[in-house]
mmCIF file of C-alpha atoms and ligand atoms in Angstrom:
data_model
loop_
_atom_site.group_PDB
_atom_site.id
_atom_site.type_symbol
_atom_site.label_atom_id
_atom_site.label_comp_id
_atom_site.label_asym_id
_atom_site.label_seq_id
_atom_site.Cartn_x
_atom_site.Cartn_y
_atom_site.Cartn_z
ATOM 1 C CA UNK A 1072 116.268 105.648 100.472
ATOM 2 C CA UNK A 1073 113.882 106.292 97.638
ATOM 3 C CA UNK A 1074 110.353 106.525 97.704
ATOM 4 C CA UNK A 1075 107.483 108.248 95.534
ATOM 5 C CA UNK A 1076 105.759 110.658 98.022
ATOM 6 C CA UNK A 1077 102.787 112.990 98.461
ATOM 7 C CA UNK A 1078 104.764 116.283 98.634
ATOM 8 C CA UNK A 1079 101.384 118.491 99.246
ATOM 9 C CA UNK A 1080 97.831 118.371 98.378
ATOM 10 C CA UNK A 1081 97.895 118.148 94.439
ATOM 11 C CA UNK A 1082 101.479 117.325 94.057
ATOM 12 C CA UNK A 1083 103.455 113.978 94.132
ATOM 13 C CA UNK A 1084 107.172 112.996 93.485
ATOM 14 C CA UNK A 1085 110.289 110.967 94.274
ATOM 15 C CA UNK A 1086 111.733 112.046 97.100
ATOM 16 C CA UNK A 1087 115.088 110.633 99.252
ATOM 17 C CA UNK A 1088 114.569 109.760 102.640
ATOM 18 C CA UNK A 1089 115.900 107.817 105.795
ATOM 19 C CA UNK A 1090 115.388 103.898 105.550
ATOM 20 C CA UNK A 1091 113.000 103.075 108.687
ATOM 21 C CA UNK A 1092 114.411 101.130 111.625
ATOM 22 C CA UNK A 1093 112.921 97.813 112.973
ATOM 23 C CA UNK A 1094 111.603 97.481 116.131
ATOM 24 C CA UNK A 1095 111.726 94.584 118.184
ATOM 25 C CA UNK A 1096 108.235 93.367 116.558
ATOM 26 C CA UNK A 1097 108.379 94.305 113.505
ATOM 27 C CA UNK A 1098 109.854 93.458 109.998
ATOM 28 C CA UNK A 1099 111.217 95.521 107.241
ATOM 29 C CA UNK A 1100 110.061 94.487 103.592
ATOM 30 C CA UNK A 1101 111.058 95.126 100.393
ATOM 31 C CA UNK A 1102 108.203 95.643 97.518
ATOM 32 C CA UNK A 1103 108.245 92.976 94.532
ATOM 33 C CA UNK A 1104 104.468 93.702 93.391
ATOM 34 C CA UNK A 1105 103.063 97.014 94.156
ATOM 35 C CA UNK A 1106 99.669 98.550 93.105
ATOM 36 C CA UNK A 1107 98.317 102.170 93.286
ATOM 37 C CA UNK A 1108 95.065 102.601 94.542
ATOM 38 C CA UNK A 1109 91.856 105.304 94.125
ATOM 39 C CA UNK A 1110 92.241 105.990 97.407
ATOM 40 C CA UNK A 1111 95.900 107.576 96.897
ATOM 41 C CA UNK A 1112 94.216 109.527 94.252
ATOM 42 C CA UNK A 1113 91.386 110.946 96.844
ATOM 43 C CA UNK A 1114 94.523 111.640 99.195
ATOM 44 C CA UNK A 1115 96.822 113.503 96.723
ATOM 45 C CA UNK A 1116 94.588 115.063 94.329
ATOM 46 C CA UNK A 1117 91.505 115.458 96.721
ATOM 47 C CA UNK A 1118 93.120 116.526 99.883
ATOM 48 C CA UNK A 1119 90.791 113.980 101.624
ATOM 49 C CA UNK A 1120 92.258 113.288 104.572
ATOM 50 C CA UNK A 1121 94.269 116.607 104.754
ATOM 51 C CA UNK A 1122 97.790 117.746 103.931
ATOM 52 C CA UNK A 1123 100.750 115.770 103.971
ATOM 53 C CA UNK A 1124 104.373 116.138 103.281
ATOM 54 C CA UNK A 1125 106.786 114.062 102.071
ATOM 55 C CA UNK A 1126 104.704 111.058 103.166
ATOM 56 C CA UNK A 1127 105.565 107.940 100.738
ATOM 57 C CA UNK A 1128 102.675 106.395 99.225
ATOM 58 C CA UNK A 1129 101.160 102.915 98.242
ATOM 59 C CA UNK A 1130 99.640 100.267 100.806
ATOM 60 C CA UNK A 1131 98.928 97.518 98.283
ATOM 61 C CA UNK A 1132 102.019 95.061 98.354
ATOM 62 C CA UNK A 1133 103.626 91.744 97.981
ATOM 63 C CA UNK A 1134 107.262 91.692 99.406
ATOM 64 C CA UNK A 1135 110.149 90.015 100.487
ATOM 65 C CA UNK A 1136 111.405 90.063 104.261
ATOM 66 C CA UNK A 1137 114.749 92.136 104.401
ATOM 67 C CA UNK A 1138 114.852 92.060 108.408
ATOM 68 C CA UNK A 1139 112.833 90.755 111.641
ATOM 69 C CA UNK A 1140 113.074 92.179 114.723
ATOM 70 C CA UNK A 1141 114.365 90.169 117.618
ATOM 71 C CA UNK A 1142 110.856 89.156 119.266
ATOM 72 C CA UNK A 1143 109.057 88.175 115.564
ATOM 73 C CA UNK A 1144 108.240 84.134 115.893
ATOM 74 C CA UNK A 1145 107.388 83.445 112.576
ATOM 75 C CA UNK A 1146 108.767 85.076 109.500
ATOM 76 C CA UNK A 1147 112.335 85.747 108.574
ATOM 77 C CA UNK A 1148 114.727 87.314 106.148
ATOM 78 C CA UNK A 1149 114.440 85.976 102.696
ATOM 79 C CA UNK A 1150 110.192 85.221 103.213
ATOM 80 C CA UNK A 1151 107.923 86.269 100.901
ATOM 81 C CA UNK A 1152 104.709 87.839 101.937
ATOM 82 C CA UNK A 1153 101.189 89.388 101.843
ATOM 83 C CA UNK A 1154 101.382 92.765 103.480
ATOM 84 C CA UNK A 1155 97.708 94.199 103.628
ATOM 85 C CA UNK A 1156 96.665 97.103 103.529
ATOM 86 C CA UNK A 1157 95.195 97.539 107.252
ATOM 87 C CA UNK A 1158 98.247 96.669 109.967
ATOM 88 C CA UNK A 1159 96.416 97.528 113.149
ATOM 89 C CA UNK A 1160 98.122 97.415 116.608
ATOM 90 C CA UNK A 1161 96.596 94.485 118.236
ATOM 91 C CA UNK A 1162 96.533 95.505 121.791
ATOM 92 C CA UNK A 1163 94.866 98.501 121.239
ATOM 93 C CA UNK A 1164 91.344 98.893 123.036
ATOM 94 C CA UNK A 1165 89.636 99.581 119.683
ATOM 95 C CA UNK A 1166 91.246 96.365 118.338
ATOM 96 C CA UNK A 1167 89.656 94.550 121.281
ATOM 97 C CA UNK A 1168 86.405 96.067 120.924
ATOM 98 C CA UNK A 1169 86.428 93.892 117.693
ATOM 99 C CA UNK A 1170 87.178 96.955 115.424
ATOM 100 C CA UNK A 1171 91.184 96.292 114.701
ATOM 101 C CA UNK A 1172 90.838 98.760 111.578
ATOM 102 C CA UNK A 1173 90.652 101.826 113.926
ATOM 103 C CA UNK A 1174 93.155 100.628 116.630
ATOM 104 C CA UNK A 1175 94.140 103.420 118.636
ATOM 105 C CA UNK A 1176 91.517 105.752 116.545
ATOM 106 C CA UNK A 1177 89.416 105.871 113.772
ATOM 107 C CA UNK A 1178 91.218 104.688 110.514
ATOM 108 C CA UNK A 1179 94.192 103.814 113.185
ATOM 109 C CA UNK A 1180 94.877 100.966 111.253
ATOM 110 C CA UNK A 1181 95.713 102.424 107.982
ATOM 111 C CA UNK A 1182 99.013 103.053 108.430
ATOM 112 C CA UNK A 1183 100.824 103.353 105.282
ATOM 113 C CA UNK A 1184 100.044 106.417 103.169
ATOM 114 C CA UNK A 1185 97.993 107.939 105.745
ATOM 115 C CA UNK A 1186 100.049 108.701 108.862
ATOM 116 C CA UNK A 1187 102.961 106.480 108.078
ATOM 117 C CA UNK A 1188 105.017 106.189 104.620
ATOM 118 C CA UNK A 1189 103.701 103.254 102.407
ATOM 119 C CA UNK A 1190 105.066 100.837 100.012
ATOM 120 C CA UNK A 1191 106.258 102.693 96.955
ATOM 121 C CA UNK A 1192 109.719 102.637 98.765
ATOM 122 C CA UNK A 1193 112.855 100.428 98.380
ATOM 123 C CA UNK A 1194 112.178 99.649 101.991
ATOM 124 C CA UNK A 1195 108.932 99.896 104.310
ATOM 125 C CA UNK A 1196 108.113 99.292 108.043
ATOM 126 C CA UNK A 1197 105.530 96.927 108.962
ATOM 127 C CA UNK A 1198 104.388 97.011 112.584
ATOM 128 C CA UNK A 1199 103.387 93.705 114.371
ATOM 129 C CA UNK A 1200 104.914 91.702 111.609
ATOM 130 C CA UNK A 1201 103.558 88.255 113.397
ATOM 131 C CA UNK A 1202 100.030 89.559 113.361
ATOM 132 C CA UNK A 1203 100.228 91.714 110.134
ATOM 133 C CA UNK A 1204 101.765 89.729 107.697
ATOM 134 C CA UNK A 1205 101.012 86.600 105.592
ATOM 135 C CA UNK A 1206 103.087 84.134 103.894
ATOM 136 C CA UNK A 1207 102.721 83.992 100.352
ATOM 137 C CA UNK A 1208 101.967 80.423 99.324
ATOM 138 C CA UNK A 1209 104.481 78.870 96.768
ATOM 139 C CA UNK A 1210 101.386 78.542 94.391
ATOM 140 C CA UNK A 1211 100.074 81.594 94.553
ATOM 141 C CA UNK A 1212 101.059 84.180 91.676
ATOM 142 C CA UNK A 1213 102.463 87.122 93.443
ATOM 143 C CA UNK A 1214 100.754 89.309 90.700
ATOM 144 C CA UNK A 1215 97.525 88.193 91.509
ATOM 145 C CA UNK A 1216 97.884 88.078 95.365
ATOM 146 C CA UNK A 1217 98.655 91.862 95.352
ATOM 147 C CA UNK A 1218 94.889 91.993 94.926
ATOM 148 C CA UNK A 1219 94.026 90.685 98.081
ATOM 149 C CA UNK A 1220 95.915 93.353 100.278
ATOM 150 C CA UNK A 1221 93.165 96.040 99.814
ATOM 151 C CA UNK A 1222 91.087 95.146 97.047
ATOM 152 C CA UNK A 1223 89.727 91.805 97.589
ATOM 153 C CA UNK A 1224 89.575 92.336 101.057
ATOM 154 C CA UNK A 1225 87.764 95.770 100.979
ATOM 155 C CA UNK A 1226 85.181 94.609 98.507
ATOM 156 C CA UNK A 1227 84.296 91.464 100.366
ATOM 157 C CA UNK A 1228 83.511 93.963 103.496
ATOM 158 C CA UNK A 1229 81.367 95.822 101.386
ATOM 159 C CA UNK A 1230 79.551 92.511 101.115
ATOM 160 C CA UNK A 1231 80.044 91.755 104.655
ATOM 161 C CA UNK A 1232 78.581 95.412 105.859
ATOM 162 C CA UNK A 1233 75.625 94.730 103.723
ATOM 163 C CA UNK A 1234 75.141 91.749 105.799
ATOM 164 C CA UNK A 1235 74.538 89.725 102.628
ATOM 165 C CA UNK A 1236 72.824 86.324 103.248
ATOM 166 C CA UNK A 1237 71.730 83.557 101.129
ATOM 167 C CA UNK A 1238 69.192 84.288 98.425
ATOM 168 C CA UNK A 1239 69.158 88.123 99.113
ATOM 169 C CA UNK A 1240 68.887 90.147 95.960
ATOM 170 C CA UNK A 1241 71.937 92.903 95.897
ATOM 171 C CA UNK A 1242 72.658 96.222 94.331
ATOM 172 C CA UNK A 1243 76.374 96.931 93.955
ATOM 173 C CA UNK A 1244 76.854 100.792 93.293
ATOM 174 C CA UNK A 1245 80.258 101.080 91.478
ATOM 175 C CA UNK A 1246 82.382 98.289 89.659
ATOM 176 C CA UNK A 1247 85.813 99.756 89.745
ATOM 177 C CA UNK A 1248 88.373 97.024 91.241
ATOM 178 C CA UNK A 1249 86.852 97.494 94.764
ATOM 179 C CA UNK A 1250 82.905 97.112 93.676
ATOM 180 C CA UNK A 1251 83.984 94.184 91.474
ATOM 181 C CA UNK A 1252 84.785 92.446 94.660
ATOM 182 C CA UNK A 1253 81.929 93.214 96.477
ATOM 183 C CA UNK A 1254 79.979 91.242 93.316
ATOM 184 C CA UNK A 1255 82.446 88.401 94.173
ATOM 185 C CA UNK A 1256 81.975 88.650 97.593
ATOM 186 C CA UNK A 1257 78.280 88.735 97.649
ATOM 187 C CA UNK A 1258 78.109 86.163 95.049
ATOM 188 C CA UNK A 1259 80.356 84.072 97.481
ATOM 189 C CA UNK A 1260 77.891 84.850 100.423
ATOM 190 C CA UNK A 1261 75.120 83.259 99.066
ATOM 191 C CA UNK A 1262 73.213 86.120 97.014
ATOM 192 C CA UNK A 1263 70.727 85.375 94.247
ATOM 193 C CA UNK A 1264 70.200 88.322 92.145
ATOM 194 C CA UNK A 1265 73.171 90.758 91.808
ATOM 195 C CA UNK A 1266 72.430 94.062 90.082
ATOM 196 C CA UNK A 1267 76.109 95.616 89.387
ATOM 197 C CA UNK A 1268 76.160 99.476 88.418
ATOM 198 C CA UNK A 1269 78.936 100.942 86.291
ATOM 199 C CA UNK A 1270 79.537 102.378 82.708
ATOM 200 C CA UNK A 1271 82.469 100.696 81.611
ATOM 201 C CA UNK A 1272 82.372 97.657 79.388
ATOM 202 C CA UNK A 1273 85.388 95.856 80.787
ATOM 203 C CA UNK A 1274 84.303 96.504 84.162
ATOM 204 C CA UNK A 1275 80.657 95.101 83.009
ATOM 205 C CA UNK A 1276 82.535 92.198 81.830
ATOM 206 C CA UNK A 1277 84.374 91.059 85.139
ATOM 207 C CA UNK A 1278 81.294 91.651 86.920
ATOM 208 C CA UNK A 1279 79.248 89.422 85.051
ATOM 209 C CA UNK A 1280 82.348 86.788 85.454
ATOM 210 C CA UNK A 1281 82.296 87.366 89.199
ATOM 211 C CA UNK A 1282 78.510 86.892 89.459
ATOM 212 C CA UNK A 1283 76.527 89.814 88.687
ATOM 213 C CA UNK A 1284 73.325 88.896 87.061
ATOM 214 C CA UNK A 1285 72.661 92.280 85.322
ATOM 215 C CA UNK A 1286 74.488 95.546 84.929
ATOM 216 C CA UNK A 1287 73.022 98.720 84.650
ATOM 217 C CA UNK A 1288 74.499 102.232 83.829
ATOM 218 C CA UNK A 1289 74.347 105.181 86.071
ATOM 219 C CA UNK A 1290 74.528 107.246 82.915
ATOM 220 C CA UNK A 1291 71.339 105.778 81.499
ATOM 221 C CA UNK A 1292 69.284 107.534 84.050
ATOM 222 C CA UNK A 1293 68.378 107.349 87.637
ATOM 223 C CA UNK A 1294 69.664 104.005 89.286
ATOM 224 C CA UNK A 1295 67.043 104.106 91.890
ATOM 225 C CA UNK A 1296 64.656 103.872 88.600
ATOM 226 C CA UNK A 1297 66.319 101.160 87.340
ATOM 227 C CA UNK A 1298 66.594 98.787 90.001
ATOM 228 C CA UNK A 1299 62.796 99.499 90.931
ATOM 229 C CA UNK A 1300 61.698 98.472 87.185
ATOM 230 C CA UNK A 1301 63.970 95.068 87.431
ATOM 231 C CA UNK A 1302 62.534 94.115 90.856
ATOM 232 C CA UNK A 1303 59.278 95.144 90.088
ATOM 233 C CA UNK A 1304 58.978 97.921 92.280
ATOM 234 C CA UNK A 1305 60.137 95.433 95.056
ATOM 235 C CA UNK A 1306 63.766 97.298 95.473
ATOM 236 C CA UNK A 1307 66.740 95.230 96.818
ATOM 237 C CA UNK A 1308 67.487 93.577 100.440
ATOM 238 C CA UNK A 1309 71.190 94.865 100.182
ATOM 239 C CA UNK A 1310 73.300 97.531 98.781
ATOM 240 C CA UNK A 1311 76.982 97.792 98.465
ATOM 241 C CA UNK A 1312 78.280 101.255 97.804
ATOM 242 C CA UNK A 1313 82.058 101.517 96.272
ATOM 243 C CA UNK A 1314 81.582 104.377 94.074
ATOM 244 C CA UNK A 1315 79.815 107.164 93.689
ATOM 245 C CA UNK A 1316 79.205 110.672 95.743
ATOM 246 C CA UNK A 1317 77.675 111.342 98.808
ATOM 247 C CA UNK A 1318 74.546 111.158 97.030
ATOM 248 C CA UNK A 1319 74.758 107.924 96.558
ATOM 249 C CA UNK A 1320 73.518 107.288 100.010
ATOM 250 C CA UNK A 1321 70.182 108.875 99.492
ATOM 251 C CA UNK A 1322 69.714 105.934 96.117
ATOM 252 C CA UNK A 1323 70.709 103.067 98.234
ATOM 253 C CA UNK A 1324 67.986 104.365 100.878
ATOM 254 C CA UNK A 1325 65.828 104.673 98.128
ATOM 255 C CA UNK A 1326 66.217 101.294 96.429
ATOM 256 C CA UNK A 1327 66.470 99.470 99.535
ATOM 257 C CA UNK A 1328 63.531 97.250 101.137
ATOM 258 C CA UNK A 1329 62.394 97.984 104.555
ATOM 259 C CA UNK A 1330 64.947 96.084 106.998
ATOM 260 C CA UNK A 1331 67.368 96.249 104.222
ATOM 261 C CA UNK A 1332 71.394 97.056 104.640
ATOM 262 C CA UNK A 1333 73.820 99.336 103.115
ATOM 263 C CA UNK A 1334 77.320 98.293 103.214
ATOM 264 C CA UNK A 1335 79.723 100.832 102.253
ATOM 265 C CA UNK A 1336 83.478 101.272 101.672
ATOM 266 C CA UNK A 1337 83.350 104.155 99.344
ATOM 267 C CA UNK A 1338 85.930 106.571 100.501
ATOM 268 C CA UNK A 1339 84.232 110.113 100.266
ATOM 269 C CA UNK A 1340 86.735 112.288 99.332
ATOM 270 C CA UNK A 1341 85.086 115.472 99.556
ATOM 271 C CA UNK A 1342 81.364 117.159 100.609
ATOM 272 C CA UNK A 1343 80.204 117.926 104.181
ATOM 273 C CA UNK A 1344 77.192 115.503 104.467
ATOM 274 C CA UNK A 1345 75.601 112.549 103.619
ATOM 275 C CA UNK A 1346 72.070 113.141 103.125
ATOM 276 C CA UNK A 1347 69.100 110.101 104.025
ATOM 277 C CA UNK A 1348 65.736 110.659 102.263
ATOM 278 C CA UNK A 1349 63.184 110.954 105.135
ATOM 279 C CA UNK A 1350 60.185 109.598 103.316
ATOM 280 C CA UNK A 1351 62.118 106.828 101.646
ATOM 281 C CA UNK A 1352 63.899 106.016 105.508
ATOM 282 C CA UNK A 1353 60.513 105.776 106.323
ATOM 283 C CA UNK A 1354 60.129 108.766 108.794
ATOM 284 C CA UNK A 1355 63.105 106.880 110.473
ATOM 285 C CA UNK A 1356 61.282 104.260 110.951
ATOM 286 C CA UNK A 1357 62.080 102.018 108.094
ATOM 287 C CA UNK A 1358 65.024 99.616 110.162
ATOM 288 C CA UNK A 1359 67.087 100.427 106.737
ATOM 289 C CA UNK A 1360 70.910 100.447 108.096
ATOM 290 C CA UNK A 1361 73.441 102.112 107.393
ATOM 291 C CA UNK A 1362 76.896 100.322 107.699
ATOM 292 C CA UNK A 1363 80.316 102.179 106.463
ATOM 293 C CA UNK A 1364 83.691 100.706 107.324
ATOM 294 C CA UNK A 1365 87.208 100.574 106.354
ATOM 295 C CA UNK A 1366 88.350 96.962 105.697
ATOM 296 C CA UNK A 1367 89.679 94.642 108.368
ATOM 297 C CA UNK A 1368 93.633 94.062 108.052
ATOM 298 C CA UNK A 1369 95.934 91.561 109.635
ATOM 299 C CA UNK A 1370 97.259 88.140 109.196
ATOM 300 C CA UNK A 1371 94.357 86.097 109.951
ATOM 301 C CA UNK A 1372 92.091 88.092 107.334
ATOM 302 C CA UNK A 1373 94.896 87.836 104.674
ATOM 303 C CA UNK A 1374 95.404 83.847 104.970
ATOM 304 C CA UNK A 1375 91.757 83.257 105.055
ATOM 305 C CA UNK A 1376 91.536 85.064 101.149
ATOM 306 C CA UNK A 1377 94.347 83.090 99.943
ATOM 307 C CA UNK A 1378 92.779 79.950 100.638
ATOM 308 C CA UNK A 1379 89.626 80.961 98.507
ATOM 309 C CA UNK A 1380 92.310 81.624 95.547
ATOM 310 C CA UNK A 1381 93.946 78.169 96.324
ATOM 311 C CA UNK A 1382 90.762 76.584 96.676
ATOM 312 C CA UNK A 1383 89.698 78.054 93.415
ATOM 313 C CA UNK A 1384 86.418 79.658 94.410
ATOM 314 C CA UNK A 1385 87.733 83.170 94.027
ATOM 315 C CA UNK A 1386 90.297 84.439 90.985
ATOM 316 C CA UNK A 1387 91.817 87.954 91.636
ATOM 317 C CA UNK A 1388 93.695 87.984 88.559
ATOM 318 C CA UNK A 1389 90.732 89.180 86.479
ATOM 319 C CA UNK A 1390 91.343 92.760 87.776
ATOM 320 C CA UNK A 1391 94.847 93.372 86.322
ATOM 321 C CA UNK A 1392 94.882 95.110 83.230
ATOM 322 C CA UNK A 1393 97.693 96.888 83.073
ATOM 323 C CA UNK A 1394 101.377 95.707 83.973
ATOM 324 C CA UNK A 1395 104.613 97.865 84.794
ATOM 325 C CA UNK A 1396 107.788 96.790 84.914
ATOM 326 C CA UNK A 1397 110.589 98.356 87.158
ATOM 327 C CA UNK A 1398 110.704 100.265 90.526
ATOM 328 C CA UNK A 1399 110.548 103.801 88.926
ATOM 329 C CA UNK A 1400 107.410 102.821 86.724
ATOM 330 C CA UNK A 1401 105.113 103.181 89.967
ATOM 331 C CA UNK A 1402 104.687 106.789 88.840
ATOM 332 C CA UNK A 1403 103.307 106.151 85.659
ATOM 333 C CA UNK A 1404 101.200 103.502 87.362
ATOM 334 C CA UNK A 1405 99.906 106.018 89.832
ATOM 335 C CA UNK A 1406 99.096 108.643 86.900
ATOM 336 C CA UNK A 1407 97.341 105.814 85.199
ATOM 337 C CA UNK A 1408 94.869 105.422 87.979
ATOM 338 C CA UNK A 1409 94.679 109.040 88.126
ATOM 339 C CA UNK A 1410 93.653 109.453 84.510
ATOM 340 C CA UNK A 1411 91.480 106.063 84.758
ATOM 341 C CA UNK A 1412 91.196 105.481 80.814
ATOM 342 C CA UNK A 1413 88.174 103.567 80.058
ATOM 343 C CA UNK A 1414 89.806 100.355 79.633
ATOM 344 C CA UNK A 1415 91.459 100.283 83.267
ATOM 345 C CA UNK A 1416 90.529 98.366 86.031
ATOM 346 C CA UNK A 1417 93.630 97.648 88.125
ATOM 347 C CA UNK A 1418 97.417 98.315 86.929
ATOM 348 C CA UNK A 1419 100.354 96.535 89.148
ATOM 349 C CA UNK A 1420 104.147 97.238 89.086
ATOM 350 C CA UNK A 1421 106.383 94.297 89.370
ATOM 351 C CA UNK A 1422 109.628 95.311 90.804
ATOM 352 C CA UNK A 1423 112.740 93.012 89.928
ATOM 353 C CA UNK A 1424 115.205 94.443 92.365
HETATM 354 P P1 NDP B 385 86.993 103.168 90.938
HETATM 355 O O1 NDP B 385 87.218 104.782 90.720
HETATM 356 O O2 NDP B 385 87.782 102.278 90.189
HETATM 357 O O3 NDP B 385 85.451 102.710 90.771
HETATM 358 C C1 NDP B 385 84.651 103.485 91.171
HETATM 359 C C2 NDP B 385 82.896 103.058 90.350
HETATM 360 O O4 NDP B 385 81.962 104.272 90.788
HETATM 361 C C3 NDP B 385 83.097 102.882 89.025
HETATM 362 O O5 NDP B 385 82.594 101.635 88.418
HETATM 363 C C4 NDP B 385 82.230 104.079 88.164
HETATM 364 O O6 NDP B 385 81.949 103.615 87.170
HETATM 365 C C5 NDP B 385 81.485 104.214 89.446
HETATM 366 N N1 NDP B 385 81.119 105.259 89.736
HETATM 367 C C6 NDP B 385 81.058 106.724 89.642
HETATM 368 N N2 NDP B 385 80.477 107.654 89.450
HETATM 369 C C7 NDP B 385 79.215 107.020 89.738
HETATM 370 C C8 NDP B 385 77.895 107.535 89.871
HETATM 371 N N3 NDP B 385 77.354 108.634 90.244
HETATM 372 N N4 NDP B 385 76.709 106.646 90.355
HETATM 373 C C9 NDP B 385 76.988 105.043 90.158
HETATM 374 N N5 NDP B 385 78.197 104.606 90.152
HETATM 375 C C10 NDP B 385 78.929 105.541 89.752
HETATM 376 O O7 NDP B 385 87.230 103.080 92.492
HETATM 377 P P2 NDP B 385 88.075 101.779 92.952
HETATM 378 O O8 NDP B 385 87.053 100.622 92.830
HETATM 379 O O9 NDP B 385 89.722 101.459 92.668
HETATM 380 O O10 NDP B 385 87.543 102.062 94.751
HETATM 381 C C11 NDP B 385 86.190 102.324 95.155
HETATM 382 C C12 NDP B 385 85.900 103.038 96.266
HETATM 383 O O11 NDP B 385 87.186 102.192 97.488
HETATM 384 C C13 NDP B 385 86.920 104.138 96.341
HETATM 385 O O12 NDP B 385 86.628 105.727 96.979
HETATM 386 C C14 NDP B 385 88.516 104.044 97.007
HETATM 387 O O13 NDP B 385 89.076 105.488 97.471
HETATM 388 C C15 NDP B 385 87.546 103.177 98.335
HETATM 389 N N6 NDP B 385 88.493 102.313 99.144
HETATM 390 C C16 NDP B 385 88.004 102.259 100.271
HETATM 391 C C17 NDP B 385 88.940 101.493 101.210
HETATM 392 C C18 NDP B 385 88.099 100.822 102.674
HETATM 393 O O14 NDP B 385 88.897 100.037 103.449
HETATM 394 N N7 NDP B 385 86.823 101.245 102.561
HETATM 395 C C19 NDP B 385 89.988 100.721 100.865
HETATM 396 C C20 NDP B 385 90.093 100.852 99.139
HETATM 397 C C21 NDP B 385 89.499 101.627 98.391
HETATM 398 P P3 NDP B 385 82.655 103.836 85.902
HETATM 399 O O15 NDP B 385 84.084 104.389 85.914
HETATM 400 O O16 NDP B 385 82.495 102.702 84.911
HETATM 401 O O17 NDP B 385 81.904 105.122 85.101
HETATM 402 ZN ZN1 ZN B 386 93.675 101.352 98.931
#
């Protein structure tokens, strides 16, 4: 079968590979809508998780089931499904500890395009199909739904990690597709003032539609000063991080009230250490918490997020700015993500087999 793969750090291209085999609990899926992710860019062009060769990329997909294993109960050939970016081994001890995204080892629930072939292929393998796939309801557009598999769940998780509560003032640093979902998530969780940090007008517009009360531009001066100005020196209750660099943590700590919480889902592609500013961390005694995490995945999470779309509380289609048609267009979509033109939020590729 054909797939678009990481060939080595800095190199990606089409390869031929043997089709995967289906285990008794598993499924083989053919993608019908896929999207490239900023994480694919960190992985290939920054070498963020180290060397990989001939590893098929992609972890955001809506697909059609081509085969299921003998022990799969709730899915059958022909079913349309959401495939979450994170597909844990649910029996793992870390899953039982409440961290399925780290099943087996740290980040172990993130299999596609990390240590297993991803969805930019004619066929791909999903472990534990009953626990990791979700049916795509007929009233949900598959093109919009592909956002849920990674962008929605990850952005919402930033708000969860920041422990947003009703009435909180929140700063969301970074409003690419992930940060925009952190805005939407914080809004759904009851935040009052939401300050979104980005520079591109297309993202600023969607941030406002998702509930941001103010958008500030990090290119117009220190964001800590801008936030302190806007809050009369008080700072914010919670910070979500979905963009920036290792230095962004320092800024987040500085703009946070004592007892506040930072939720970061940023994939830090380079740099050795993350610095915490001693004085603003109240010499270690400020009760300012820093939570960084990989999004949860699995079926229940996907079904819950889909129900937000069905009830009209959340609209993922706003994120899609570029549409490609045809399997071979995966390459163009990924390169577009790498170049990140000013009008891009998220591209999708629609595949008609
Ligand atoms: P984008 O690159 O599209 O967005 C990044 C955002 O950060 C943009 O709004 C950008 O602003 C902003 N930004 C860049 N530099 C700075 C800075 N110095 N200060 C403040 N803001 C800045 O990324 P995505 O939204 O696609 O993804 C965000 C992160 O989430 C990535 O690192 C991605 O790999 C990661 N991720 C993590 C997952 C997880 O489970 N934890 C899963 C999926 C993704 P602008 O472009 O407007 O100038
Ligand atoms: Zn991703």
